[in-house]
Amino acid sequence: MYEFVYCTPTKVVFGENAESKLGGLLKEYGAKKVLLHYGGGSALKGGLLTRVRWLLEEDGIAFVELGGVKPNPRLSLVEEGVALCKSEGVDFIVAIGGGSVIDSAKAIGMAIGTGCAPWDLYSGGAKPSATLPVGVILTLSASGSEMSNSSVITNDYTQVKKGCTAEVSRPVFAILNPALTFTVPPYATACGCADIAMHTMERYLSGGNSLRVTDAIGEEIVRTVTACAKQLVKNPQDYEARANVMWAGSLSHNGLTGCGGDGGDWATHTLGHELSALYDVAHGAALTALWGAWARYVYRNVLGRFYTFAVQAMGVRPNGSKEEIALKGIEAVEDWFRAIGLPTSIGGLGITLTDEQVRDMAHRCAEHCGGVKGSCVALKEEDMYEIYKAAL
Ligand code: NZQ
Ligand code: ZN
C-alpha cells in the first residue's frame, strides 16, 4: 500500500427534497451574492430552477444567473461567467446540473480566486491556489465532480480539452436528491453509469498492488452501478437505483477508491478527452468506445489486477487460466456497455476516421498529456495510435 492523504471536505446533503436546504447552507457558508450557474433546458423543465429562485428570494439571498453550459463545457462561457461575477460582486457559485455545469463553475471560481485568465489554470500556466466557494445541486450522476478535486474544460478557440486538479476546487457542499435525476434520458443515464464505473476502474486496473479495503469498496461500486444501470434501462424512475448510482458516483471519484493505490492509470480518460474535444462526443460514450481496445492492449502487463477485477467485480467464474479469466472480464465489461446502449468502438459512435485523422488524434493526445500516459503501460504516441486504431 502506497502512502496517501485522504481529505474530502464536501458536505453531502442527501435525500428527496434535499435542495430545500439550499438557503440554510448558503448562510452557513456566508454567501452574500450568488451566481446560479446551469446548462440548457433540464434545470428549467422540471421547475428546479424556479424552486431555487424562490428559495433564495425567501431567504433574502441576492443572486444573478448564467445558463447555457454545454456538455464538454466551453472556455468562452467560463470567461463570460468571470466577467459577470466580477461586475456583480458575486462571492459564491451554485452549480445546478451535471459535471459540465459543475466544472464550468469551478473554472469561474478559480479564475476569480487566483485573478488569472481561466485557461492558464488548465494549460499549466497558473497555479490554482484559491477559488470562490462552489456549492452543487446535482442533476446527473456521472462525473463525481460534486466531490472531486478536478474539473475539465474545452478551449473552444483551439479544440483542446484539459483538466485541472486542485484541492481548492472541491465543492463546499453537494445537494444530492436522486429524484432530480429521474428526467435524465436513457443515453445520458448510461453514459453517467459508465463514467462512474470507469472512475473506479481507472484506479483499480493500474500498476498498483492489491489493497483489501480499497479494492473491496471499488468492487462494490462497480457491482452496484452495473446492476443499477440495467434496472434504470427498465425503469428510469426507480428511486433506489437512482439513489445508489448517485452515491456510487460521488464515492467513485472523491479519492476513496484510490487510497493506497499508485494514482491510477487514466489513459482511457486521456484518450477519451481527445475524442470528445475533436468530435464533441459525450464523455461516458467516449470512454466506452475506447476502453476495450485499451484493456486488450495493456492487460498482460497487470494480469493480476485484470484477473481479480474479472472475478470480484464482474462475477466471472475463476475456471481457466489467469489470462482467460482476465479476457472474460474485459468481455463482461463490454457486454455491460452494450446492454445499456453504449458503443464499444469509435464506429459505434457514428464516427468514421481516416488513418490521417487517427494519427492526428494520437499526436494531439500525446502532446496534451506531456508525451506519456498510463500506469498499466506507459503509453506513448505510437501506442495511442494503435489503441485508437484498434477501437475504430
Ligand atoms: O444542459 P442540460 O439541459 O442541463 O442537459 C444536460 C446535458 O445535455 C443533461 N442533463 C443533466 N441533468 C439532467 C439532464 N437532462 C435531463 N434531466 C436532468 N436532470 O445531461 C447532458 C449531459 O450533461 P453533462 O453535465 O455534460 O454530463 P456529465 O455529468 O457526464 O459531465 C460530463 C463532463 O464532466 C467531465 C467530462 O469530461 C465532461 O466534460 N468530467 C469531469 C470530472 C471531474 N470534474 O471530476 C471527471 C470526469 O472524469 C469527467 O472528465
Ligand atoms: Zn470520467
Short mmCIF file of C-alpha atoms and ligand atoms in Angstrom, two decimals:
data_model
loop_
_atom_site.label_atom_id
_atom_site.label_comp_id
_atom_site.label_asym_id
_atom_site.label_seq_id
_atom_site.Cartn_x
_atom_site.Cartn_y
_atom_site.Cartn_z
CA MET A 1 0.00 0.00 0.00
CA TYR A 2 1.40 3.38 -1.01
CA GLU A 3 1.17 6.35 1.33
CA PHE A 4 -1.78 8.65 0.78
CA VAL A 5 -3.67 11.71 2.02
CA TYR A 6 -7.44 11.39 2.03
CA CYS A 7 -9.43 14.58 2.54
CA THR A 8 -12.94 15.10 1.20
CA PRO A 9 -14.27 18.29 2.77
CA THR A 10 -17.51 18.45 0.74
CA LYS A 11 -20.61 18.43 2.92
CA VAL A 12 -23.09 15.98 1.37
CA VAL A 13 -26.80 16.64 1.89
CA PHE A 14 -28.60 13.61 0.51
CA GLY A 15 -32.28 12.77 0.06
CA GLU A 16 -35.58 13.68 -1.53
CA ASN A 17 -36.12 17.45 -1.45
CA ALA A 18 -32.57 18.00 -0.21
CA GLU A 19 -32.46 21.19 -2.31
CA SER A 20 -34.89 22.82 0.15
CA LYS A 21 -31.85 23.18 2.47
CA LEU A 22 -30.05 25.43 -0.02
CA GLY A 23 -30.75 28.76 1.74
CA GLY A 24 -29.52 27.44 5.10
CA LEU A 25 -26.36 26.09 3.54
CA LEU A 26 -25.59 29.35 1.73
CA LYS A 27 -26.00 31.27 5.01
CA GLU A 28 -23.77 28.77 6.78
CA TYR A 29 -21.04 29.49 4.22
CA GLY A 30 -21.58 33.25 4.42
CA ALA A 31 -22.80 33.78 0.84
CA LYS A 32 -23.93 37.34 0.14
CA LYS A 33 -24.37 37.28 -3.63
CA VAL A 34 -24.71 34.07 -5.58
CA LEU A 35 -24.21 33.09 -9.21
CA LEU A 36 -26.72 30.43 -10.24
CA HIS A 37 -24.93 28.53 -13.00
CA TYR A 38 -26.76 25.96 -15.12
CA GLY A 39 -26.92 24.27 -18.52
CA GLY A 40 -29.60 24.04 -21.19
CA GLY A 41 -33.21 23.15 -20.64
CA SER A 42 -33.06 20.49 -17.94
CA ALA A 43 -32.82 22.82 -14.93
CA LEU A 44 -35.78 24.79 -16.26
CA LYS A 45 -38.01 21.96 -17.48
CA GLY A 46 -38.59 20.21 -14.18
CA GLY A 47 -39.16 23.52 -12.37
CA LEU A 48 -35.94 23.10 -10.34
CA LEU A 49 -34.55 26.50 -11.24
CA THR A 50 -37.83 28.20 -10.38
CA ARG A 51 -37.85 26.48 -6.98
CA VAL A 52 -34.26 27.55 -6.35
CA ARG A 53 -35.07 31.17 -7.22
CA TRP A 54 -37.98 31.12 -4.76
CA LEU A 55 -35.81 29.58 -2.06
CA LEU A 56 -33.19 32.31 -2.42
CA GLU A 57 -35.80 35.08 -2.53
CA GLU A 58 -37.46 33.70 0.63
CA ASP A 59 -34.09 33.66 2.39
CA GLY A 60 -33.18 37.14 1.14
CA ILE A 61 -30.07 35.95 -0.71
CA ALA A 62 -29.21 38.05 -3.78
CA PHE A 63 -28.36 36.25 -6.98
CA VAL A 64 -27.55 36.57 -10.68
CA GLU A 65 -27.78 33.83 -13.29
CA LEU A 66 -25.73 32.38 -16.11
CA GLY A 67 -27.18 29.43 -18.04
CA GLY A 68 -26.12 27.84 -21.31
CA VAL A 69 -23.34 25.48 -20.17
CA LYS A 70 -22.94 22.83 -22.88
CA PRO A 71 -21.70 19.25 -22.40
CA ASN A 72 -17.89 19.42 -22.72
CA PRO A 73 -18.11 22.91 -21.13
CA ARG A 74 -16.61 25.75 -23.10
CA LEU A 75 -13.93 28.23 -22.09
CA SER A 76 -15.82 31.13 -23.72
CA LEU A 77 -18.74 30.73 -21.28
CA VAL A 78 -16.32 30.48 -18.36
CA GLU A 79 -14.87 33.83 -19.44
CA GLU A 80 -18.37 35.28 -19.57
CA GLY A 81 -19.01 33.94 -16.07
CA VAL A 82 -15.83 35.52 -14.72
CA ALA A 83 -16.79 38.92 -16.14
CA LEU A 84 -20.32 38.62 -14.73
CA CYS A 85 -19.15 37.61 -11.25
CA LYS A 86 -16.68 40.50 -11.16
CA SER A 87 -19.19 43.12 -12.29
CA GLU A 88 -21.90 41.82 -9.91
CA GLY A 89 -19.68 41.25 -6.88
CA VAL A 90 -20.56 37.54 -6.67
CA ASP A 91 -18.98 35.74 -3.70
CA PHE A 92 -20.47 32.23 -4.09
CA ILE A 93 -21.34 30.00 -7.08
CA VAL A 94 -24.13 27.43 -7.10
CA ALA A 95 -23.85 24.90 -9.92
CA ILE A 96 -27.18 23.30 -10.86
CA GLY A 97 -26.51 20.40 -13.21
CA GLY A 98 -24.10 17.63 -14.06
CA GLY A 99 -20.34 17.55 -14.47
CA SER A 100 -20.22 20.14 -17.23
CA VAL A 101 -22.01 22.78 -15.17
CA ILE A 102 -20.01 21.96 -12.04
CA ASP A 103 -16.71 22.11 -13.93
CA SER A 104 -17.66 25.40 -15.54
CA ALA A 105 -18.49 26.76 -12.05
CA LYS A 106 -15.14 25.51 -10.70
CA ALA A 107 -13.28 27.21 -13.56
CA ILE A 108 -15.06 30.52 -12.96
CA GLY A 109 -14.43 30.24 -9.21
CA MET A 110 -10.72 29.51 -9.57
CA ALA A 111 -10.17 32.23 -12.18
CA ILE A 112 -11.65 34.79 -9.80
CA GLY A 113 -9.91 33.35 -6.74
CA THR A 114 -6.48 33.44 -8.36
CA GLY A 115 -7.04 36.52 -10.53
CA CYS A 116 -5.62 34.82 -13.62
CA ALA A 117 -7.04 34.02 -17.06
CA PRO A 118 -9.12 30.82 -16.79
CA TRP A 119 -7.26 28.84 -19.47
CA ASP A 120 -3.92 29.44 -17.68
CA LEU A 121 -5.23 27.15 -14.91
CA TYR A 122 -5.77 24.33 -17.43
CA SER A 123 -2.71 24.84 -19.62
CA GLY A 124 -0.40 24.80 -16.60
CA GLY A 125 0.43 28.49 -16.88
CA ALA A 126 -1.00 29.39 -13.45
CA LYS A 127 -1.36 27.64 -10.10
CA PRO A 128 -4.96 27.07 -8.95
CA SER A 129 -4.35 28.19 -5.39
CA ALA A 130 -7.66 29.86 -4.48
CA THR A 131 -11.31 29.92 -5.51
CA LEU A 132 -14.70 31.37 -4.84
CA PRO A 133 -16.65 28.71 -2.94
CA VAL A 134 -18.79 26.45 -5.13
CA GLY A 135 -21.91 24.57 -3.98
CA VAL A 136 -23.68 21.99 -6.12
CA ILE A 137 -27.23 20.83 -6.77
CA LEU A 138 -26.55 17.65 -8.72
CA THR A 139 -28.97 16.68 -11.51
CA LEU A 140 -26.95 13.93 -13.20
CA SER A 141 -24.94 11.12 -11.61
CA ALA A 142 -21.75 10.69 -13.58
CA SER A 143 -18.64 12.81 -13.26
CA GLY A 144 -18.26 12.80 -9.49
CA SER A 145 -17.29 16.46 -9.84
CA GLU A 146 -19.65 17.27 -6.93
CA MET A 147 -16.92 15.93 -4.59
CA SER A 148 -13.84 15.73 -6.78
CA ASN A 149 -10.75 17.90 -6.85
CA SER A 150 -10.76 18.32 -10.60
CA SER A 151 -12.52 19.99 -13.49
CA VAL A 152 -12.30 19.65 -17.26
CA ILE A 153 -12.81 22.49 -19.73
CA THR A 154 -12.79 22.60 -23.53
CA ASN A 155 -10.97 25.53 -25.09
CA ASP A 156 -13.39 26.30 -27.90
CA TYR A 157 -10.85 28.55 -29.61
CA THR A 158 -8.35 25.67 -30.10
CA GLN A 159 -10.47 22.49 -29.56
CA VAL A 160 -8.30 21.35 -26.67
CA LYS A 161 -9.95 19.66 -23.67
CA LYS A 162 -7.88 19.77 -20.49
CA GLY A 163 -8.29 19.05 -16.82
CA CYS A 164 -7.13 20.96 -13.78
CA THR A 165 -6.56 19.16 -10.49
CA ALA A 166 -6.64 21.32 -7.37
CA GLU A 167 -7.78 20.60 -3.82
CA VAL A 168 -9.32 24.08 -3.61
CA SER A 169 -11.77 23.11 -6.34
CA ARG A 170 -13.69 20.60 -4.23
CA PRO A 171 -17.22 21.97 -3.77
CA VAL A 172 -18.04 23.06 -0.21
CA PHE A 173 -21.41 21.31 -0.35
CA ALA A 174 -23.23 18.90 -2.64
CA ILE A 175 -27.00 18.56 -2.59
CA LEU A 176 -27.85 15.05 -3.81
CA ASN A 177 -31.52 14.41 -4.47
CA PRO A 178 -31.84 11.22 -6.54
CA ALA A 179 -35.32 12.26 -7.71
CA LEU A 180 -33.75 15.16 -9.64
CA THR A 181 -32.17 12.55 -11.93
CA PHE A 182 -35.49 10.89 -12.91
CA THR A 183 -35.60 13.03 -16.06
CA VAL A 184 -32.12 12.15 -17.31
CA PRO A 185 -32.63 10.43 -20.72
CA PRO A 186 -31.55 6.77 -21.10
CA TYR A 187 -28.38 7.51 -23.09
CA ALA A 188 -27.15 10.15 -20.62
CA THR A 189 -28.02 7.84 -17.72
CA ALA A 190 -25.98 5.06 -19.32
CA CYS A 191 -23.06 7.41 -20.09
CA GLY A 192 -23.12 8.52 -16.46
CA CYS A 193 -23.10 4.96 -15.11
CA ALA A 194 -20.20 4.04 -17.39
CA ASP A 195 -18.24 7.08 -16.22
CA ILE A 196 -18.84 6.13 -12.57
CA ALA A 197 -17.59 2.60 -13.17
CA MET A 198 -14.62 3.97 -15.09
CA HIS A 199 -13.55 6.28 -12.26
CA THR A 200 -13.11 3.19 -10.09
CA MET A 201 -11.64 1.06 -12.91
CA GLU A 202 -9.02 3.70 -13.80
CA ARG A 203 -7.76 3.40 -10.22
CA TYR A 204 -8.25 -0.36 -9.81
CA LEU A 205 -6.79 -1.51 -13.14
CA SER A 206 -3.42 0.10 -12.64
CA GLY A 207 0.14 -0.69 -11.81
CA GLY A 208 -0.51 -0.72 -8.05
CA ASN A 209 -0.78 -3.72 -5.76
CA SER A 210 -3.95 -5.30 -4.41
CA LEU A 211 -5.49 -3.37 -1.49
CA ARG A 212 -8.04 -5.23 0.59
CA VAL A 213 -10.20 -2.36 1.81
CA THR A 214 -9.88 -0.03 -1.17
CA ASP A 215 -10.36 -2.85 -3.68
CA ALA A 216 -13.48 -4.10 -1.88
CA ILE A 217 -15.01 -0.61 -1.97
CA GLY A 218 -14.20 -0.29 -5.68
CA GLU A 219 -15.56 -3.75 -6.49
CA GLU A 220 -18.86 -2.96 -4.77
CA ILE A 221 -19.15 0.36 -6.57
CA VAL A 222 -18.74 -1.42 -9.92
CA ARG A 223 -21.18 -4.20 -8.95
CA THR A 224 -23.72 -1.61 -7.78
CA VAL A 225 -23.51 0.63 -10.79
CA THR A 226 -23.58 -2.23 -13.32
CA ALA A 227 -26.69 -3.72 -11.69
CA CYS A 228 -28.50 -0.41 -11.15
CA ALA A 229 -27.77 0.81 -14.69
CA LYS A 230 -29.62 -2.24 -16.03
CA GLN A 231 -32.53 -1.57 -13.66
CA LEU A 232 -32.70 2.04 -14.89
CA VAL A 233 -32.97 0.90 -18.52
CA LYS A 234 -36.25 -0.77 -17.48
CA ASN A 235 -37.46 1.86 -15.03
CA PRO A 236 -35.83 5.32 -15.12
CA GLN A 237 -37.89 6.36 -12.07
CA ASP A 238 -36.56 3.63 -9.78
CA TYR A 239 -35.66 5.79 -6.75
CA GLU A 240 -33.45 3.21 -5.04
CA ALA A 241 -31.47 2.56 -8.22
CA ARG A 242 -31.07 6.31 -8.86
CA ALA A 243 -30.04 6.79 -5.21
CA ASN A 244 -27.43 4.04 -5.26
CA VAL A 245 -25.99 5.26 -8.56
CA MET A 246 -25.82 8.81 -7.22
CA TRP A 247 -23.92 7.84 -4.09
CA ALA A 248 -21.68 5.47 -6.06
CA GLY A 249 -20.88 8.36 -8.42
CA SER A 250 -19.75 10.63 -5.63
CA LEU A 251 -17.67 7.96 -3.89
CA SER A 252 -16.14 6.71 -7.11
CA HIS A 253 -14.32 9.97 -7.81
CA ASN A 254 -13.74 11.67 -4.46
CA GLY A 255 -10.45 9.83 -3.94
CA LEU A 256 -11.76 6.95 -1.81
CA THR A 257 -11.32 4.26 -4.47
CA GLY A 258 -7.69 5.24 -4.95
CA CYS A 259 -6.48 5.24 -1.34
CA GLY A 260 -3.19 3.34 -1.18
CA GLY A 261 -3.02 2.91 -4.95
CA ASP A 262 -0.48 4.23 -7.44
CA GLY A 263 -2.62 7.17 -8.55
CA GLY A 264 -4.42 5.19 -11.25
CA ASP A 265 -3.92 4.66 -14.94
CA TRP A 266 -6.18 7.35 -16.51
CA ALA A 267 -5.13 6.58 -20.09
CA THR A 268 -8.73 5.86 -21.16
CA HIS A 269 -9.82 9.26 -19.84
CA THR A 270 -6.91 10.97 -21.59
CA LEU A 271 -7.62 9.21 -24.91
CA GLY A 272 -11.34 9.93 -24.45
CA HIS A 273 -10.87 13.65 -23.82
CA GLU A 274 -9.20 13.97 -27.22
CA LEU A 275 -12.12 12.20 -28.91
CA SER A 276 -14.61 14.43 -27.08
CA ALA A 277 -12.70 17.62 -27.90
CA LEU A 278 -12.38 16.88 -31.62
CA TYR A 279 -15.79 15.27 -32.27
CA ASP A 280 -17.92 16.58 -29.37
CA VAL A 281 -18.62 13.09 -28.04
CA ALA A 282 -20.37 12.63 -24.66
CA HIS A 283 -17.70 11.84 -22.07
CA GLY A 284 -19.06 8.45 -20.94
CA ALA A 285 -19.54 7.24 -24.53
CA ALA A 286 -16.00 8.29 -25.47
CA LEU A 287 -14.73 6.11 -22.62
CA THR A 288 -16.76 3.02 -23.55
CA ALA A 289 -15.80 3.35 -27.23
CA LEU A 290 -12.11 3.14 -26.31
CA TRP A 291 -11.93 1.05 -23.16
CA GLY A 292 -11.92 -2.43 -24.72
CA ALA A 293 -9.12 -1.51 -27.14
CA TRP A 294 -7.10 -0.04 -24.27
CA ALA A 295 -7.75 -3.02 -21.98
CA ARG A 296 -6.64 -5.59 -24.59
CA TYR A 297 -3.51 -3.52 -25.28
CA VAL A 298 -2.35 -3.40 -21.64
CA TYR A 299 -3.86 -6.30 -19.65
CA ARG A 300 -0.87 -8.67 -19.88
CA ASN A 301 1.29 -6.16 -18.02
CA VAL A 302 -1.02 -6.16 -14.98
CA LEU A 303 -2.64 -9.56 -15.36
CA GLY A 304 -3.30 -10.00 -11.64
CA ARG A 305 -5.33 -6.80 -11.45
CA PHE A 306 -7.44 -7.71 -14.50
CA TYR A 307 -7.94 -11.24 -13.16
CA THR A 308 -9.12 -10.07 -9.71
CA PHE A 309 -11.35 -7.43 -11.26
CA ALA A 310 -12.97 -10.01 -13.56
CA VAL A 311 -13.77 -12.34 -10.68
CA GLN A 312 -14.64 -9.88 -7.90
CA ALA A 313 -16.30 -7.03 -9.78
CA MET A 314 -17.69 -8.66 -12.93
CA GLY A 315 -18.63 -12.07 -11.50
CA VAL A 316 -16.53 -14.13 -13.93
CA ARG A 317 -16.08 -17.74 -12.69
CA PRO A 318 -12.43 -18.48 -11.99
CA ASN A 319 -12.32 -21.52 -14.28
CA GLY A 320 -9.38 -21.38 -16.66
CA SER A 321 -6.02 -19.66 -16.87
CA LYS A 322 -5.49 -16.19 -15.41
CA GLU A 323 -5.28 -14.79 -18.92
CA GLU A 324 -8.56 -16.42 -19.99
CA ILE A 325 -10.34 -15.06 -16.93
CA ALA A 326 -8.88 -11.59 -17.46
CA LEU A 327 -10.12 -11.61 -21.07
CA LYS A 328 -13.56 -12.80 -19.97
CA GLY A 329 -13.64 -9.85 -17.56
CA ILE A 330 -12.93 -7.44 -20.41
CA GLU A 331 -15.72 -9.06 -22.45
CA ALA A 332 -18.09 -8.81 -19.48
CA VAL A 333 -17.44 -5.07 -19.19
CA GLU A 334 -18.08 -4.59 -22.91
CA ASP A 335 -21.26 -6.72 -22.71
CA TRP A 336 -22.46 -4.41 -19.94
CA PHE A 337 -21.72 -1.31 -22.04
CA ARG A 338 -23.76 -2.79 -24.91
CA ALA A 339 -26.59 -3.91 -22.61
CA ILE A 340 -27.15 -0.31 -21.51
CA GLY A 341 -26.94 1.05 -25.05
CA LEU A 342 -23.37 2.34 -25.21
CA PRO A 343 -20.82 1.99 -28.03
CA THR A 344 -17.74 -0.23 -27.78
CA SER A 345 -15.97 1.28 -30.78
CA ILE A 346 -15.47 4.67 -32.43
CA GLY A 347 -17.59 3.40 -35.32
CA GLY A 348 -20.34 2.75 -32.76
CA LEU A 349 -20.36 6.48 -32.10
CA GLY A 350 -21.19 7.03 -35.77
CA ILE A 351 -17.72 8.41 -36.43
CA THR A 352 -15.55 7.19 -39.32
CA LEU A 353 -11.92 8.27 -39.20
CA THR A 354 -9.18 8.17 -41.80
CA ASP A 355 -5.71 6.96 -40.85
CA GLU A 356 -4.54 10.57 -41.02
CA GLN A 357 -7.22 11.64 -38.53
CA VAL A 358 -6.26 8.80 -36.16
CA ARG A 359 -2.60 9.82 -36.37
CA ASP A 360 -3.51 13.43 -35.72
CA MET A 361 -5.65 12.47 -32.70
CA ALA A 362 -2.84 10.35 -31.24
CA HIS A 363 -0.38 13.18 -31.82
CA ARG A 364 -2.61 15.72 -30.09
CA CYS A 365 -3.30 13.30 -27.24
CA ALA A 366 0.40 12.72 -26.60
CA GLU A 367 1.13 16.42 -26.87
CA HIS A 368 -1.61 17.42 -24.42
CA CYS A 369 -0.64 14.85 -21.77
CA GLY A 370 3.06 15.64 -21.86
CA GLY A 371 4.12 12.69 -24.03
CA VAL A 372 3.30 9.67 -21.82
CA LYS A 373 0.17 8.41 -20.05
CA GLY A 374 -0.85 5.34 -18.07
CA SER A 375 0.45 3.13 -15.29
CA CYS A 376 -0.53 -0.33 -16.65
CA VAL A 377 1.59 0.56 -19.68
CA ALA A 378 3.19 3.97 -20.06
CA LEU A 379 1.64 4.82 -23.41
CA LYS A 380 3.49 6.94 -25.93
CA GLU A 381 2.13 8.46 -29.12
CA GLU A 382 2.62 5.26 -31.15
CA ASP A 383 0.75 3.20 -28.50
CA MET A 384 -2.07 5.75 -28.51
CA TYR A 385 -2.27 5.46 -32.28
CA GLU A 386 -2.51 1.65 -32.02
CA ILE A 387 -5.28 1.86 -29.41
CA TYR A 388 -7.32 4.38 -31.40
CA LYS A 389 -6.86 2.18 -34.49
CA ALA A 390 -7.96 -0.94 -32.62
CA ALA A 391 -11.03 0.98 -31.41
CA LEU A 392 -12.18 2.02 -34.89
O1 NZQ B 1 -27.68 21.18 -20.41
P1 NZQ B 1 -28.79 20.47 -19.78
O2 NZQ B 1 -30.11 20.84 -20.30
O3 NZQ B 1 -28.72 20.53 -18.29
O4 NZQ B 1 -28.65 18.92 -20.22
C1 NZQ B 1 -27.67 18.05 -19.71
C2 NZQ B 1 -26.66 17.64 -20.78
O5 NZQ B 1 -27.20 17.75 -22.06
C3 NZQ B 1 -28.35 16.74 -19.37
N1 NZQ B 1 -28.91 16.72 -18.02
C4 NZQ B 1 -28.31 16.99 -16.85
N2 NZQ B 1 -29.15 16.80 -15.83
C5 NZQ B 1 -30.33 16.42 -16.38
C6 NZQ B 1 -30.18 16.37 -17.77
N3 NZQ B 1 -31.19 16.06 -18.61
C7 NZQ B 1 -32.38 15.75 -18.04
N4 NZQ B 1 -32.60 15.76 -16.71
C8 NZQ B 1 -31.62 16.08 -15.85
N5 NZQ B 1 -31.84 16.03 -14.52
O6 NZQ B 1 -27.32 15.78 -19.49
C9 NZQ B 1 -26.43 16.17 -20.52
C10 NZQ B 1 -25.02 15.86 -20.11
O7 NZQ B 1 -24.64 16.69 -19.02
P2 NZQ B 1 -23.11 16.82 -18.59
O8 NZQ B 1 -23.06 17.70 -17.39
O9 NZQ B 1 -22.27 17.18 -19.75
O10 NZQ B 1 -22.74 15.31 -18.19
P3 NZQ B 1 -21.73 14.74 -17.13
O11 NZQ B 1 -22.24 14.91 -15.75
O12 NZQ B 1 -21.41 13.39 -17.59
O13 NZQ B 1 -20.43 15.67 -17.24
C11 NZQ B 1 -19.53 15.49 -18.29
C12 NZQ B 1 -18.37 16.43 -18.17
O14 NZQ B 1 -17.67 16.19 -16.93
C13 NZQ B 1 -16.28 15.98 -17.21
C14 NZQ B 1 -16.32 15.35 -18.58
O15 NZQ B 1 -15.07 15.39 -19.22
C15 NZQ B 1 -17.37 16.18 -19.27
O16 NZQ B 1 -16.83 17.38 -19.76
N6 NZQ B 1 -15.66 15.21 -16.14
C16 NZQ B 1 -15.41 15.86 -15.00
C17 NZQ B 1 -14.76 15.25 -13.95
C18 NZQ B 1 -14.47 15.99 -12.71
N7 NZQ B 1 -14.67 17.28 -12.69
O17 NZQ B 1 -14.03 15.41 -11.71
C19 NZQ B 1 -14.30 13.86 -14.03
C20 NZQ B 1 -14.86 13.11 -15.18
O18 NZQ B 1 -14.00 12.05 -15.49
C21 NZQ B 1 -15.13 13.90 -16.39
O19 NZQ B 1 -13.94 14.04 -17.15
ZN ZN B 2 -14.88 10.44 -16.23
#
